[in-house]
Amino acid sequence: MTNPQIDYAALAAQWRAERETALKATRAELIAQLRALGISEVTAEYEGYGDSGNVEDVTVQPAEVKLPEPLATEVGDFAWSLAYHHHPGFENNEGGYGTLTWDITGDSITLDHADRYVECAHSYDEGL
């Protein structure tokens, strides 16, 4: 049985808070692993459109440090989740893309994001 009195704004706020808590926990786990490897910066490029998307590339500085594949996957998942948290639904239709840059030393993240859209200009003239 459904409840017609559901407060959708409250439910959305609760979900947002839960996502923020999960992201903070993941961030803390990842930064410890990245610092242990001597990584000072992570860059993740992501792209989404047509109802799907993924992280295209994860790179680290210094470049000579090899990021283990399982950790690279976790970092990519974190980047996607953070981008989606701040731009929900960006992968729909024409989509969006961006770059997450994470300063590991200072634990500061920059998200450079762009949304694509279609613009139409329509006119109808009759009996001119």
Short mmCIF file of C-alpha atoms in Angstrom, two decimals:
data_model
loop_
_atom_site.label_atom_id
_atom_site.label_comp_id
_atom_site.label_asym_id
_atom_site.label_seq_id
_atom_site.Cartn_x
_atom_site.Cartn_y
_atom_site.Cartn_z
CA MET A 1 0.00 0.00 0.00
CA THR A 2 1.36 3.43 -0.92
CA ASN A 3 1.24 6.42 1.36
CA PRO A 4 -0.24 9.47 -0.42
CA GLN A 5 1.24 11.72 2.27
CA ILE A 6 4.91 11.05 1.40
CA ASP A 7 7.04 14.16 1.80
CA TYR A 8 9.20 13.87 -1.32
CA ALA A 9 11.34 16.87 -0.45
CA ALA A 10 12.21 15.33 2.91
CA LEU A 11 12.89 11.97 1.26
CA ALA A 12 15.20 13.60 -1.31
CA ALA A 13 17.03 15.48 1.46
CA GLN A 14 17.47 12.21 3.38
CA TRP A 15 18.88 10.46 0.30
CA ARG A 16 21.24 13.38 -0.34
CA ALA A 17 22.49 13.24 3.25
CA GLU A 18 23.04 9.48 2.98
CA ARG A 19 25.01 9.93 -0.26
CA GLU A 20 27.14 12.65 1.35
CA THR A 21 27.94 10.37 4.29
CA ALA A 22 28.90 7.52 1.96
CA LEU A 23 31.05 9.82 -0.20
CA LYS A 24 32.88 11.17 2.87
CA ALA A 25 33.63 7.64 4.07
CA THR A 26 34.89 6.56 0.64
CA ARG A 27 36.97 9.72 0.34
CA ALA A 28 38.66 9.04 3.68
CA GLU A 29 39.44 5.43 2.71
CA LEU A 30 40.82 6.38 -0.69
CA ILE A 31 42.97 9.29 0.45
CA ALA A 32 44.75 7.10 2.97
CA GLN A 33 45.59 4.55 0.26
CA LEU A 34 46.64 7.21 -2.25
CA ARG A 35 48.88 9.00 0.24
CA ALA A 36 50.49 5.68 1.20
CA LEU A 37 51.49 5.28 -2.47
CA GLY A 38 53.02 8.77 -2.54
CA ILE A 39 50.38 10.16 -4.89
CA SER A 40 49.94 13.93 -4.75
CA GLU A 41 47.15 14.41 -7.32
CA VAL A 42 44.46 12.38 -9.06
CA THR A 43 42.64 13.41 -12.22
CA ALA A 44 39.55 11.57 -13.49
CA GLU A 45 37.85 12.36 -16.80
CA TYR A 46 34.20 11.31 -17.07
CA GLU A 47 31.59 11.34 -19.82
CA GLY A 48 27.92 10.48 -19.97
CA TYR A 49 25.12 10.68 -22.54
CA GLY A 50 22.20 8.66 -23.83
CA ASP A 51 21.43 7.30 -20.34
CA SER A 52 24.88 5.83 -19.70
CA GLY A 53 28.45 6.86 -19.11
CA ASN A 54 31.70 6.11 -17.41
CA VAL A 55 35.04 7.39 -16.24
CA GLU A 56 37.25 7.61 -19.30
CA ASP A 57 40.63 7.97 -17.64
CA VAL A 58 42.23 8.14 -14.19
CA THR A 59 45.75 9.56 -13.95
CA VAL A 60 47.96 10.33 -10.97
CA GLN A 61 50.90 12.53 -10.08
CA PRO A 62 53.71 11.79 -9.87
CA ALA A 63 53.22 10.01 -13.19
CA GLU A 64 55.81 7.35 -12.41
CA VAL A 65 53.65 5.97 -9.58
CA LYS A 66 51.61 3.00 -10.81
CA LEU A 67 48.05 3.04 -9.53
CA PRO A 68 46.92 -0.57 -8.88
CA GLU A 69 43.94 -1.50 -11.08
CA PRO A 70 41.51 -2.21 -8.20
CA LEU A 71 42.35 1.18 -6.65
CA ALA A 72 42.02 2.91 -10.04
CA THR A 73 38.54 1.40 -10.35
CA GLU A 74 37.60 2.59 -6.85
CA VAL A 75 38.87 6.09 -7.61
CA GLY A 76 36.91 6.12 -10.87
CA ASP A 77 33.76 4.99 -9.08
CA PHE A 78 34.26 7.71 -6.47
CA ALA A 79 34.76 10.35 -9.18
CA TRP A 80 31.58 9.26 -10.96
CA SER A 81 29.58 9.22 -7.72
CA LEU A 82 30.82 12.67 -6.69
CA ALA A 83 30.06 14.14 -10.13
CA TYR A 84 26.62 12.52 -10.08
CA HIS A 85 25.97 13.80 -6.56
CA HIS A 86 26.59 17.37 -7.69
CA HIS A 87 25.01 17.01 -11.15
CA PRO A 88 22.38 14.27 -10.88
CA GLY A 89 21.12 12.93 -14.18
CA PHE A 90 23.92 14.49 -16.24
CA GLU A 91 24.25 11.25 -18.24
CA ASN A 92 20.73 11.57 -19.66
CA ASN A 93 19.94 12.69 -23.20
CA GLU A 94 22.80 14.78 -24.63
CA GLY A 95 24.64 14.27 -21.36
CA GLY A 96 27.58 15.94 -19.77
CA TYR A 97 31.25 15.49 -19.09
CA GLY A 98 33.94 16.77 -16.83
CA THR A 99 37.17 16.46 -14.96
CA LEU A 100 37.62 15.78 -11.28
CA THR A 101 40.99 16.96 -9.95
CA TRP A 102 41.84 15.84 -6.43
CA ASP A 103 44.78 17.46 -4.64
CA ILE A 104 45.70 14.57 -2.35
CA THR A 105 48.19 16.56 -0.32
CA GLY A 106 45.64 19.22 0.65
CA ASP A 107 42.56 16.98 0.23
CA SER A 108 40.86 19.46 -2.07
CA ILE A 109 38.66 18.45 -5.00
CA THR A 110 37.81 20.56 -8.02
CA LEU A 111 34.99 19.42 -10.29
CA ASP A 112 34.97 21.03 -13.75
CA HIS A 113 31.65 19.93 -15.26
CA ALA A 114 29.75 20.74 -18.46
CA ASP A 115 26.19 19.78 -19.42
CA ARG A 116 25.17 19.40 -23.05
CA TYR A 117 21.76 20.43 -24.30
CA VAL A 118 19.87 20.89 -27.53
CA GLU A 119 18.56 24.32 -28.32
CA CYS A 120 15.75 24.84 -30.81
CA ALA A 121 14.38 28.06 -32.22
CA HIS A 122 10.99 27.58 -33.89
CA SER A 123 8.88 29.98 -35.82
CA TYR A 124 5.64 29.57 -37.71
CA ASP A 125 4.47 32.21 -40.13
CA GLU A 126 1.22 31.92 -41.97
CA GLY A 127 -0.52 34.18 -44.44
CA LEU A 128 2.31 36.60 -44.86
#
